[in-house]
XYZ file of C-alpha atoms in Angstrom:
265
model
C -22.107 21.619 9.514
C -24.943 20.614 7.204
C -25.832 23.005 4.403
C -29.512 22.958 3.541
C -29.794 25.721 0.941
C -29.453 24.809 -2.714
C -27.009 27.642 -3.387
C -24.870 26.634 -0.418
C -24.667 23.017 -1.592
C -23.760 24.213 -5.080
C -20.929 26.330 -3.703
C -19.621 23.400 -1.654
C -19.738 21.077 -4.667
C -17.881 23.635 -6.775
C -15.285 24.072 -4.041
C -14.855 20.316 -3.779
C -14.519 19.981 -7.566
C -11.905 22.754 -7.629
C -9.815 21.261 -4.827
C -10.130 17.712 -6.165
C -9.322 18.800 -9.707
C -6.301 20.917 -8.781
C -4.771 18.604 -6.169
C -5.623 15.167 -7.600
C -6.748 15.173 -11.206
C -4.430 17.875 -12.584
C -1.126 16.190 -11.546
C -2.330 12.831 -12.866
C -3.475 14.439 -16.119
C -0.070 16.090 -16.577
C 1.685 12.763 -16.023
C -0.636 11.058 -18.514
C -0.029 13.751 -21.143
C 3.719 13.571 -20.510
C 3.686 9.816 -21.059
C 2.044 10.373 -24.471
C 3.924 13.525 -25.492
C 6.145 13.470 -28.545
C 7.141 17.081 -28.005
C 5.996 19.559 -25.393
C 6.974 23.147 -26.043
C 3.750 24.962 -25.137
C 0.849 24.662 -22.735
C -0.102 21.277 -24.236
C 1.952 18.668 -26.098
C 2.392 19.465 -29.770
C 2.205 15.762 -30.720
C 1.144 12.500 -29.085
C 2.797 9.100 -29.298
C 2.875 5.739 -27.531
C 6.576 5.199 -28.192
C 7.488 5.910 -24.568
C 5.381 2.962 -23.437
C 6.972 0.727 -26.062
C 10.441 1.847 -25.044
C 10.000 1.215 -21.337
C 8.140 -2.077 -21.794
C 10.829 -3.458 -24.095
C 13.584 -2.214 -21.807
C 14.166 -2.977 -18.158
C 10.629 -1.953 -17.183
C 9.349 -5.524 -17.393
C 11.861 -6.603 -14.753
C 10.941 -3.563 -12.637
C 7.242 -4.477 -12.782
C 8.065 -8.036 -11.774
C 10.313 -6.883 -8.924
C 7.679 -4.471 -7.608
C 4.855 -7.017 -7.789
C 6.840 -9.792 -6.109
C 8.152 -7.458 -3.429
C 4.685 -6.039 -2.812
C 3.007 -9.433 -2.579
C 5.682 -10.982 -0.359
C 6.013 -8.032 2.022
C 2.236 -7.494 2.211
C 1.529 -11.177 2.888
C 4.150 -11.268 5.640
C 2.828 -8.014 7.108
C -0.732 -9.373 6.992
C 0.212 -12.538 8.875
C 2.306 -10.769 11.503
C -0.094 -7.832 11.889
C -3.111 -10.128 12.300
C -1.245 -12.330 14.750
C -0.174 -9.305 16.791
C -3.652 -7.760 16.782
C -5.252 -11.025 17.921
C -2.605 -11.520 20.616
C -2.910 -7.995 22.009
C -6.683 -8.316 22.072
C -6.503 -10.498 25.185
C -3.924 -8.320 26.963
C -4.624 -5.619 29.506
C -5.347 -2.073 28.407
C -1.915 -0.729 29.414
C -0.028 -3.570 27.751
C -2.162 -3.295 24.629
C -1.461 0.410 24.270
C 2.277 0.069 24.915
C 2.866 -2.886 22.610
C 0.559 -1.426 19.973
C 2.606 1.773 20.019
C 5.739 -0.223 19.230
C 4.189 -1.383 15.956
C 3.742 2.200 14.807
C 7.312 3.325 15.512
C 8.607 2.385 12.007
C 5.880 4.484 10.391
C 7.069 7.508 12.397
C 10.643 7.148 11.114
C 11.577 8.482 7.643
C 11.852 5.641 5.160
C 15.368 6.729 4.189
C 16.416 6.279 7.823
C 14.875 2.809 7.862
C 16.827 1.903 4.724
C 20.058 3.272 6.155
C 19.530 1.405 9.406
C 18.954 -1.890 7.600
C 21.964 -1.266 5.372
C 24.236 -0.748 8.375
C 22.716 -3.557 10.440
C 22.884 -6.239 7.748
C 26.179 -5.396 6.063
C 28.228 -7.542 8.452
C 28.080 -11.153 9.670
C 26.255 -13.022 11.102
C 23.366 -11.611 9.008
C 24.972 -10.437 5.781
C 21.977 -9.403 3.676
C 23.410 -6.376 1.889
C 23.121 -6.901 -1.864
C 20.309 -9.456 -1.599
C 16.608 -9.349 -2.403
C 15.822 -10.260 1.205
C 16.880 -6.848 2.519
C 14.425 -5.165 0.117
C 11.628 -7.411 1.381
C 12.545 -6.618 4.985
C 12.591 -2.878 4.311
C 9.114 -2.970 2.787
C 7.807 -5.213 5.562
C 9.096 -2.860 8.266
C 7.477 0.149 6.605
C 4.032 -1.355 5.927
C 3.502 -3.648 8.926
C 2.161 -0.825 11.115
C -0.648 -0.069 8.663
C -1.655 -3.734 8.485
C -1.697 -3.979 12.266
C -3.786 -0.816 12.498
C -6.393 -2.043 10.001
C -6.793 -5.430 11.656
C -6.930 -3.866 15.132
C -9.679 -1.517 13.951
C -11.619 -4.499 12.600
C -11.278 -6.379 15.868
C -12.488 -3.331 17.804
C -15.681 -3.308 15.691
C -16.175 -7.059 15.925
C -18.966 -8.073 18.280
C -17.819 -10.739 20.766
C -21.264 -12.369 20.673
C -20.418 -14.629 17.718
C -17.264 -15.967 19.361
C -19.056 -16.430 22.689
C -21.848 -18.388 21.016
C -19.284 -20.581 19.253
C -17.501 -21.201 22.559
C -20.752 -22.068 24.297
C -21.396 -24.649 21.576
C -18.072 -26.315 22.312
C -15.914 -24.824 19.563
C -12.196 -25.075 20.297
C -10.058 -21.902 20.072
C -8.457 -22.926 16.765
C -11.832 -23.788 15.222
C -13.315 -20.534 16.511
C -10.432 -18.569 15.020
C -10.580 -20.150 11.530
C -14.367 -20.464 11.193
C -15.696 -17.462 13.129
C -13.164 -14.705 13.845
C -11.175 -14.642 10.609
C -14.239 -14.855 8.294
C -15.773 -11.907 10.140
C -12.487 -10.032 9.757
C -12.180 -10.859 6.050
C -13.091 -7.359 4.745
C -10.529 -5.780 7.064
C -7.872 -8.330 6.103
C -8.410 -7.655 2.403
C -8.315 -3.900 3.023
C -5.126 -4.255 5.058
C -3.465 -6.276 2.307
C -4.558 -3.779 -0.355
C -3.231 -0.795 1.591
C 0.046 -2.569 2.321
C 0.465 -3.534 -1.316
C -0.227 0.005 -2.525
C 2.282 1.433 -0.060
C 4.883 -1.140 -1.078
C 4.403 -0.451 -4.785
C 5.089 3.253 -4.244
C 7.943 2.929 -1.743
C 11.172 4.687 -2.783
C 13.100 6.113 0.180
C 14.257 2.884 1.807
C 14.378 0.879 -1.434
C 16.829 3.215 -3.127
C 19.186 2.700 -0.166
C 19.202 -1.110 -0.180
C 18.187 -2.470 -3.607
C 20.699 -4.856 -5.226
C 21.603 -4.917 -8.940
C 18.969 -6.816 -10.905
C 16.141 -6.058 -8.469
C 15.094 -2.521 -9.381
C 11.520 -1.650 -8.451
C 9.262 0.689 -10.417
C 9.738 3.754 -8.161
C 13.514 3.359 -8.358
C 13.315 3.049 -12.159
C 11.122 6.146 -12.350
C 13.534 8.075 -10.155
C 16.484 6.978 -12.295
C 14.767 7.991 -15.549
C 13.689 11.409 -14.328
C 17.077 12.009 -12.705
C 18.656 11.495 -16.137
C 16.175 13.965 -17.643
C 14.041 11.363 -19.449
C 10.785 12.816 -18.145
C 8.490 11.297 -20.785
C 9.733 7.728 -20.185
C 9.485 8.283 -16.424
C 5.884 9.455 -16.873
C 5.048 6.348 -18.930
C 6.514 4.139 -16.232
C 4.558 6.085 -13.605
C 1.301 5.373 -15.444
C 2.200 1.682 -15.583
C 2.741 1.775 -11.810
C -0.608 3.533 -11.284
C -2.501 1.090 -13.504
C -0.908 -2.003 -11.942
C -1.680 -0.816 -8.416
C -5.202 0.311 -9.307
C -5.982 -2.994 -11.041
C -5.022 -4.964 -7.942
C -6.973 -2.677 -5.598
C -10.094 -2.947 -7.778
C -9.704 -6.722 -7.833
C -9.434 -6.824 -4.042
C -12.498 -4.601 -3.756
C -14.516 -7.015 -5.875
C -13.337 -9.925 -3.735
C -14.416 -8.046 -0.613
C -17.805 -7.219 -2.130
C -18.425 -10.887 -2.986
C -17.301 -12.029 0.450
C -19.666 -9.627 2.205
C -22.483 -10.215 -0.273
C -22.809 -6.538 -1.142
């Protein structure tokens, strides 16, 4: 309901600021302060330092950043290709088939990630597909968990796409492949970039399935953070968390700029 009075709008803005500050900004601020804390015995840290960042960056954190980025890019790219292909294929199916097959894509997102990791661990620990202890099983776990979101984003873009452009291209003699590459996909570009960004962000923060299947030497950032905090090294875990936040945010901002240039806004 719209609020027209000045006092009512002020109350709503204050309520929004309170909720946003308590639920979003406060936890992030605590993590940031923890990553810079030398000692913390009171309400605020008694001293600040950047040693925690130096320690984690000169330790195994560099490998964890690399593992997370490579896993995120590979799984997100594969999810983007498969999700786009599936959305385009289901577009020409009947309503009942489209709903049924579309529902199948969302089943992994309804299953706890730990269960997905356990299922992959059991399924691929024996021949003929022995993937346990390999990087491939981590990629598969991330792909399974994020593919539904990619499919959903692309499907939403296709639902908003006017068929007039494709019909005009067809009337001018454009072949299906040409129409796909030069008409449909360029119009879907903002949705494709958004789908990739969401998939990448989800992959960067994935822990439940990864902790079940990751092999030695391929430890992602969430697993490293979990290991540090589980050992009681809260400050180092907070520093690594901020690195994860900054890496993910930098990529999302970069994708947003690419989308803005592509749409001319």
